Amino acid sequence: MIIESAQVEMTLRDDTEATALFGQFNKNLKEIENAFSAQIIARGETIRIEGDPEEVELVRTLFEKLMDLVDGKHYPAVNDVRYLISQIKAGVGVDGVLSDVVRVTHWGEEIRAKTIGQHKYIQAVRENDITFSIGPAGTGKTYLAVAMAIDWLKREKVKRIILTRPAVEAGEELGFLPGDIQAKVSPYLRPLYDAIYDMIPVSEFEKLVEHGRIEMAPLAFMRGRTLNNCFVILDEAQNTTSMQMKMFLTRLGFHSKAIITGDDTQVDLQNHESGLIAVQQILADINGISFIRLNKDDVVRHALVAYIIEAYAKDQIRQNESQH
């Protein structure tokens, strides 16, 4: 029996590209070698791949993607390489992953789509006036929404950013918290503040708030308004009722864009159906409205977060099965 074998040779531009591609202490290269049975021989600026034809083609595709990233001045880390390997092995295209830059932070870090789901999310926002981003914690729902909003404001594509959340979580309501309205609202909006401070300096943020360019308010304050020339973000939307969701969506005015984010498995409402769950059926077939579902594969926090999400999902399935 003759075992078919293939060989591909790739040439890098220089040692700098090789160093960026292979990673510090060749960590990226070792990750690739451990993931594939094909033999990878790196000599200076030449990479030779030998082995099973299908494996050789997968490794070649991986290196081409990594070389494109390096050409774009993005130096992939081990986690980036690991994710690309998983997607390429699964036969999933990786166009746009790690190369779609949303915004550059004030200290020069590029905010990129790090997963296929995140890339689809960013594309959906660009192409639709209303985008729902639904998924577990750590998938970048809020962070990317804020990055896109800041980018649109900076490029004068909108006049204002409005950030809002329902002020009902874990049984607490706004009126029971101490202090004035700003003090009451701040705890609910903290994740939005955290994201904004990554995008722009605190002093600039404070000026934008002072001049009305950025507004942060509880969802109840949206009633009766018409939001023109705005980038509006509704965060933690799983804790809206259906009436609140309808109220929010009908605030959208001309030349505006809205992103609604939430995790429909983490509803804190008491005795009400989540507006985020209901809206997925009600608005499913309307052009200009996009629903993006993110999952554990899109988690970009600590690697354990994805395993935690998966474990809870399995536990929920077990509970559902035991009830039937």
Coordinates of C-alpha atoms in Angstrom, one line a residue:
M1 CA 0.0 0.0 0.0
I2 CA 1.5 3.3 -1.1
I3 CA 0.9 6.2 1.4
E4 CA 0.4 9.4 -0.5
S5 CA 2.6 12.3 0.7
A6 CA 2.8 16.0 -0.2
Q7 CA 5.3 18.8 0.3
V8 CA 4.9 22.5 0.3
E9 CA 7.6 25.2 0.7
M10 CA 6.8 28.7 1.8
T11 CA 9.2 31.7 1.9
L12 CA 9.1 34.5 4.4
R13 CA 10.3 38.0 3.7
D14 CA 12.9 38.3 6.5
D15 CA 13.8 37.3 10.0
T16 CA 11.5 39.9 11.4
E17 CA 8.5 38.3 9.8
A18 CA 9.7 34.9 10.9
T19 CA 10.0 36.0 14.5
A20 CA 6.5 37.6 14.5
L21 CA 5.1 34.5 12.9
F22 CA 6.7 31.9 15.1
G23 CA 6.2 33.9 18.3
Q24 CA 8.5 34.5 21.3
F25 CA 10.7 31.4 21.9
N26 CA 8.9 29.8 18.9
K27 CA 5.7 29.3 21.0
N28 CA 3.4 29.7 18.0
L29 CA 5.4 27.3 16.0
K30 CA 5.4 24.7 18.8
E31 CA 1.6 25.1 19.1
I32 CA 1.2 24.4 15.4
E33 CA 3.6 21.4 15.5
N34 CA 1.6 19.9 18.4
A35 CA -1.7 20.3 16.6
F36 CA -0.8 18.6 13.3
S37 CA 1.0 15.3 12.4
A38 CA 2.5 16.9 9.3
Q39 CA 6.2 17.7 9.6
I40 CA 7.1 21.4 9.7
I41 CA 10.7 22.3 9.1
A42 CA 11.5 26.0 9.6
R43 CA 15.0 27.1 8.4
G44 CA 15.6 30.8 8.5
E45 CA 13.1 32.4 6.1
T46 CA 11.9 29.1 4.7
I47 CA 9.1 26.8 5.9
R48 CA 8.7 23.3 4.5
I49 CA 5.6 21.3 5.3
E50 CA 5.6 17.5 4.6
G51 CA 3.0 14.8 5.2
D52 CA -0.5 13.8 4.4
P53 CA -1.9 16.0 1.6
E54 CA -4.9 17.2 3.6
E55 CA -2.8 18.1 6.6
V56 CA -0.3 19.9 4.5
E57 CA -3.0 22.0 3.0
L58 CA -4.5 22.8 6.4
V59 CA -1.1 23.9 7.7
R60 CA -0.4 25.9 4.6
T61 CA -3.7 27.7 5.0
L62 CA -2.9 28.4 8.6
F63 CA 0.5 29.9 7.8
E64 CA -0.9 32.0 5.0
K65 CA -3.5 33.5 7.4
L66 CA -0.7 34.2 10.0
M67 CA 1.5 35.8 7.3
D68 CA -1.4 38.1 6.3
L69 CA -1.8 39.1 10.0
V70 CA 1.9 39.9 10.3
D71 CA 1.7 41.9 7.0
G72 CA -1.1 43.9 8.7
K73 CA 1.2 44.6 11.7
H74 CA -0.7 42.3 14.0
Y75 CA 1.6 39.8 15.8
P76 CA -0.4 36.7 16.7
A77 CA -0.2 35.3 20.2
V78 CA -0.5 31.6 21.1
N79 CA -4.3 32.0 21.9
D80 CA -4.8 33.5 18.4
V81 CA -2.9 30.6 16.8
R82 CA -4.9 28.1 18.9
Y83 CA -8.2 29.6 17.8
L84 CA -7.2 29.7 14.1
I85 CA -6.1 26.0 14.3
S86 CA -9.5 25.0 15.8
Q87 CA -11.5 26.8 13.1
I88 CA -9.3 25.6 10.2
K89 CA -9.5 22.0 11.4
A90 CA -13.3 22.4 11.6
G91 CA -13.4 23.5 8.0
V92 CA -14.5 27.0 8.9
G93 CA -13.3 30.0 6.9
V94 CA -11.3 32.5 8.9
D95 CA -11.6 35.6 6.7
G96 CA -11.8 38.8 8.9
V97 CA -10.7 37.1 12.1
L98 CA -8.0 39.1 13.8
S99 CA -7.7 41.4 10.7
D100 CA -10.9 43.4 11.1
V101 CA -9.8 46.4 13.2
V102 CA -12.7 48.2 14.9
R103 CA -10.9 50.9 16.8
V104 CA -7.5 51.9 18.1
T105 CA -7.4 52.7 21.9
H106 CA -5.8 55.9 23.1
W107 CA -2.7 53.9 24.0
G108 CA -2.4 52.4 20.6
E109 CA -3.9 48.9 21.0
E110 CA -6.0 47.7 18.1
I111 CA -9.4 46.4 18.9
R112 CA -10.0 43.5 16.5
A113 CA -12.6 40.8 15.8
K114 CA -10.9 37.9 17.6
T115 CA -13.3 35.2 16.5
I116 CA -15.6 34.4 13.6
G117 CA -18.6 35.2 15.6
Q118 CA -17.2 38.6 16.5
H119 CA -16.4 39.3 12.9
K120 CA -20.0 38.5 11.9
Y121 CA -21.2 40.8 14.7
I122 CA -19.1 43.7 13.5
Q123 CA -20.3 43.2 9.9
A124 CA -23.9 43.0 11.0
V125 CA -23.6 46.4 12.8
R126 CA -22.1 47.9 9.7
E127 CA -24.8 46.6 7.5
N128 CA -27.9 47.0 9.7
D129 CA -29.5 49.8 11.7
I130 CA -30.5 47.5 14.6
T131 CA -28.3 44.6 15.7
F132 CA -29.0 42.2 18.5
S133 CA -25.9 40.5 20.0
I134 CA -26.9 37.6 22.2
G135 CA -24.5 35.4 24.0
P136 CA -22.7 34.5 27.3
A137 CA -20.3 36.6 29.3
G138 CA -16.8 37.2 27.8
T139 CA -17.8 37.2 24.1
G140 CA -17.2 40.9 23.6
K141 CA -20.8 41.9 23.1
T142 CA -20.6 45.2 25.1
Y143 CA -16.9 45.9 24.5
L144 CA -17.2 45.8 20.8
A145 CA -20.5 47.8 20.8
V146 CA -18.8 50.6 22.7
A147 CA -15.7 50.4 20.4
M148 CA -17.9 50.8 17.4
A149 CA -19.9 53.6 19.0
I150 CA -16.8 55.6 19.9
D151 CA -15.4 55.0 16.4
W152 CA -18.6 56.4 14.8
L153 CA -18.6 59.4 17.1
K154 CA -14.9 60.2 16.4
R155 CA -15.5 60.0 12.7
E156 CA -18.6 62.3 12.9
K157 CA -20.9 59.6 11.6
V158 CA -23.2 60.3 14.6
K159 CA -23.6 63.3 16.9
R160 CA -24.2 61.4 20.1
I161 CA -23.7 58.1 21.9
I162 CA -26.4 57.0 24.3
L163 CA -25.7 54.1 26.6
T164 CA -28.5 52.5 28.6
R165 CA -29.3 49.5 30.8
P166 CA -32.4 48.3 32.6
A167 CA -31.9 49.2 36.3
V168 CA -33.4 46.0 37.6
E169 CA -30.9 43.3 38.5
A170 CA -31.0 40.4 41.0
G171 CA -34.2 41.8 42.6
E172 CA -32.9 45.3 43.1
E173 CA -34.6 48.4 41.7
L174 CA -33.2 51.9 41.1
G175 CA -35.3 53.7 43.7
F176 CA -33.9 51.6 46.6
L177 CA -30.3 52.6 45.9
P178 CA -28.9 55.6 47.9
G179 CA -27.8 59.0 46.4
D180 CA -28.8 61.2 43.5
I181 CA -29.6 59.8 40.0
Q182 CA -26.0 59.7 38.9
A183 CA -25.0 57.7 42.1
K184 CA -28.0 55.4 41.5
V185 CA -27.1 54.7 37.9
S186 CA -23.4 54.3 38.1
P187 CA -23.3 50.7 39.5
Y188 CA -25.5 49.5 36.6
L189 CA -23.4 51.3 34.0
R190 CA -19.9 50.2 35.4
P191 CA -19.2 47.7 32.6
L192 CA -19.9 50.5 30.0
Y193 CA -17.5 52.9 31.8
D194 CA -14.8 50.2 31.9
A195 CA -15.1 49.7 28.1
I196 CA -15.1 53.5 27.4
Y197 CA -12.0 54.1 29.5
D198 CA -10.2 51.6 27.3
M199 CA -11.2 53.7 24.2
I200 CA -10.6 57.3 25.3
P201 CA -8.9 59.0 28.2
V202 CA -11.1 59.8 31.3
S203 CA -10.6 63.6 30.7
E204 CA -12.0 63.3 27.2
F205 CA -14.9 61.2 28.3
E206 CA -15.8 63.7 30.9
K207 CA -15.8 66.5 28.3
L208 CA -17.9 64.5 26.0
V209 CA -20.4 63.9 28.8
E210 CA -20.4 67.5 29.7
H211 CA -21.1 68.6 26.2
G212 CA -23.9 66.0 25.7
R213 CA -22.0 63.9 23.2
I214 CA -22.1 60.9 25.4
E215 CA -25.1 60.2 27.6
M216 CA -25.5 57.3 30.1
A217 CA -28.9 56.7 31.6
P218 CA -31.2 54.0 32.9
L219 CA -33.7 52.6 30.4
A220 CA -36.7 54.2 32.0
F221 CA -35.3 57.6 30.9
M222 CA -35.7 56.7 27.3
R223 CA -39.5 56.9 27.3
G224 CA -41.0 59.6 25.1
R225 CA -37.7 60.5 23.3
T226 CA -36.8 60.4 19.6
L227 CA -33.1 59.6 19.1
N228 CA -31.8 61.1 15.9
N229 CA -28.2 61.0 14.7
C230 CA -27.3 58.7 17.6
F231 CA -25.4 55.5 18.3
V232 CA -27.5 53.8 20.9
I233 CA -26.5 50.8 23.0
L234 CA -28.9 48.9 25.2
D235 CA -26.8 46.6 27.5
E236 CA -28.1 43.7 29.6
A237 CA -31.2 43.6 27.5
Q238 CA -32.3 40.2 28.9
N239 CA -33.6 42.2 31.9
T240 CA -36.0 44.2 29.9
T241 CA -39.7 43.3 29.8
S242 CA -41.4 43.1 26.3
M243 CA -43.0 46.5 26.9
Q244 CA -39.6 48.0 27.7
M245 CA -38.0 46.4 24.7
K246 CA -40.7 47.8 22.4
M247 CA -40.4 51.2 24.0
F248 CA -36.6 51.3 23.4
L249 CA -36.8 50.1 19.8
T250 CA -39.4 52.7 18.9
R251 CA -37.1 55.5 20.1
L252 CA -34.8 55.1 17.1
G253 CA -34.8 58.2 14.9
F254 CA -33.2 59.2 11.6
H255 CA -29.5 58.5 10.9
S256 CA -29.2 56.4 14.0
K257 CA -27.9 52.9 14.8
A258 CA -28.8 50.7 17.8
I259 CA -27.0 47.7 19.3
I260 CA -28.9 45.5 21.9
T261 CA -26.7 43.1 23.9
G262 CA -27.6 40.5 26.4
D263 CA -27.4 36.9 27.6
D264 CA -30.8 35.2 27.4
T265 CA -29.7 32.5 29.8
Q266 CA -29.1 35.0 32.6
V267 CA -32.5 36.7 33.1
D268 CA -33.0 38.4 36.5
L269 CA -36.6 39.5 36.0
Q270 CA -39.3 38.4 38.4
N271 CA -42.7 37.4 37.0
H272 CA -42.0 38.8 33.5
E273 CA -40.9 37.2 30.2
S274 CA -37.6 38.7 29.0
G275 CA -38.1 41.2 26.2
L276 CA -34.8 39.9 24.7
I277 CA -36.3 36.4 24.4
A278 CA -39.6 37.5 23.0
V279 CA -38.1 39.9 20.4
Q280 CA -36.2 37.2 18.6
Q281 CA -39.4 35.7 17.3
I282 CA -41.3 39.0 16.9
L283 CA -38.7 40.7 14.7
A284 CA -37.0 37.7 13.1
D285 CA -38.0 38.5 9.5
I286 CA -37.5 42.3 9.3
N287 CA -34.9 43.6 6.9
G288 CA -32.4 46.0 8.6
I289 CA -32.5 44.1 11.9
S290 CA -29.9 41.5 12.5
F291 CA -29.6 38.8 15.3
I292 CA -26.1 37.6 16.0
R293 CA -25.7 34.6 18.3
L294 CA -22.3 34.3 20.1
N295 CA -21.3 31.2 22.0
K296 CA -18.4 29.7 24.1
D297 CA -16.2 29.6 21.0
D298 CA -16.3 33.4 21.0
V299 CA -15.2 33.9 24.6
V300 CA -12.1 36.0 24.7
R301 CA -11.6 36.1 28.5
H302 CA -9.6 33.5 30.5
A303 CA -9.7 30.1 28.8
L304 CA -11.5 28.6 31.8
V305 CA -14.6 30.9 31.1
A306 CA -15.5 28.9 28.0
Y307 CA -15.3 25.6 30.0
I308 CA -17.5 27.1 32.7
I309 CA -20.1 28.2 30.2
E310 CA -20.1 24.8 28.6
A311 CA -20.4 23.0 32.0
Y312 CA -23.4 25.2 33.0
A313 CA -25.1 24.5 29.6
K314 CA -24.7 20.8 30.1
D315 CA -26.1 21.1 33.6
Q316 CA -29.1 23.0 32.2
I317 CA -29.7 20.2 29.7
R318 CA -29.6 17.6 32.5
Q319 CA -32.1 19.6 34.5
N320 CA -34.5 19.9 31.5
E321 CA -34.2 16.2 30.8
S322 CA -35.0 15.3 34.4
Q323 CA -38.1 17.4 34.4
H324 CA -39.6 15.4 31.5

